[in-house]
Amino acid sequence: MNIQQAIKAVIAKQDLTQDEMHAVMSDIMTGKTTGAQNGGFLVGLA
């Protein structure tokens, strides 16, 4: 799952699997995502 898919999923209030969350967080922590994408993902989690 990439960050765009994850943002769409969390905004739609869909749960992410452990593997999906791991993939997204790995991309975030290694700098493969932008600040705007990170912000959108975090807002979707709220």
Tab-separated table of C-alpha atoms in Angstrom, residues 5-45:
chain	number	residue	atom	x	y	z
A	5	GLN	CA	-3.959	4.644	-0.971
A	6	ALA	CA	-3.478	4.881	2.792
A	7	ILE	CA	-4.748	8.467	2.894
A	8	LYS	CA	-7.866	7.488	0.935
A	9	ALA	CA	-8.453	4.520	3.235
A	10	VAL	CA	-8.141	6.410	6.525
A	11	ILE	CA	-10.290	9.295	5.291
A	12	ALA	CA	-12.942	6.685	4.413
A	13	LYS	CA	-12.569	5.365	8.001
A	14	GLN	CA	-11.255	2.012	6.769
A	15	ASP	CA	-8.898	0.080	9.012
A	16	LEU	CA	-5.417	-0.698	7.729
A	17	THR	CA	-3.924	-4.130	8.262
A	18	GLN	CA	-0.717	-4.471	10.234
A	19	ASP	CA	1.214	-5.059	6.999
A	20	GLU	CA	-0.344	-2.013	5.313
A	21	MET	CA	0.430	0.197	8.295
A	22	HIS	CA	3.987	-1.124	8.432
A	23	ALA	CA	4.516	-0.332	4.744
A	24	VAL	CA	3.141	3.196	5.089
A	25	MET	CA	5.100	3.959	8.254
A	26	SER	CA	8.260	2.577	6.673
A	27	ASP	CA	7.829	4.957	3.731
A	28	ILE	CA	7.200	7.867	6.100
A	29	MET	CA	10.196	7.095	8.316
A	30	THR	CA	12.587	6.660	5.379
A	31	GLY	CA	11.600	9.946	3.739
A	32	LYS	CA	9.780	8.480	0.734
A	33	THR	CA	6.722	10.671	1.401
A	34	THR	CA	6.253	14.430	1.437
A	35	GLY	CA	5.350	16.536	4.441
A	36	ALA	CA	1.948	17.196	2.900
A	37	GLN	CA	1.322	13.466	2.495
A	38	ASN	CA	2.380	12.829	6.085
A	39	GLY	CA	0.040	15.555	7.290
A	40	GLY	CA	-2.862	14.221	5.241
A	41	PHE	CA	-2.323	10.736	6.595
A	42	LEU	CA	-2.179	11.936	10.205
A	43	VAL	CA	-5.303	14.066	9.789
A	44	GLY	CA	-7.088	11.043	8.360
A	45	LEU	CA	-6.149	9.016	11.425
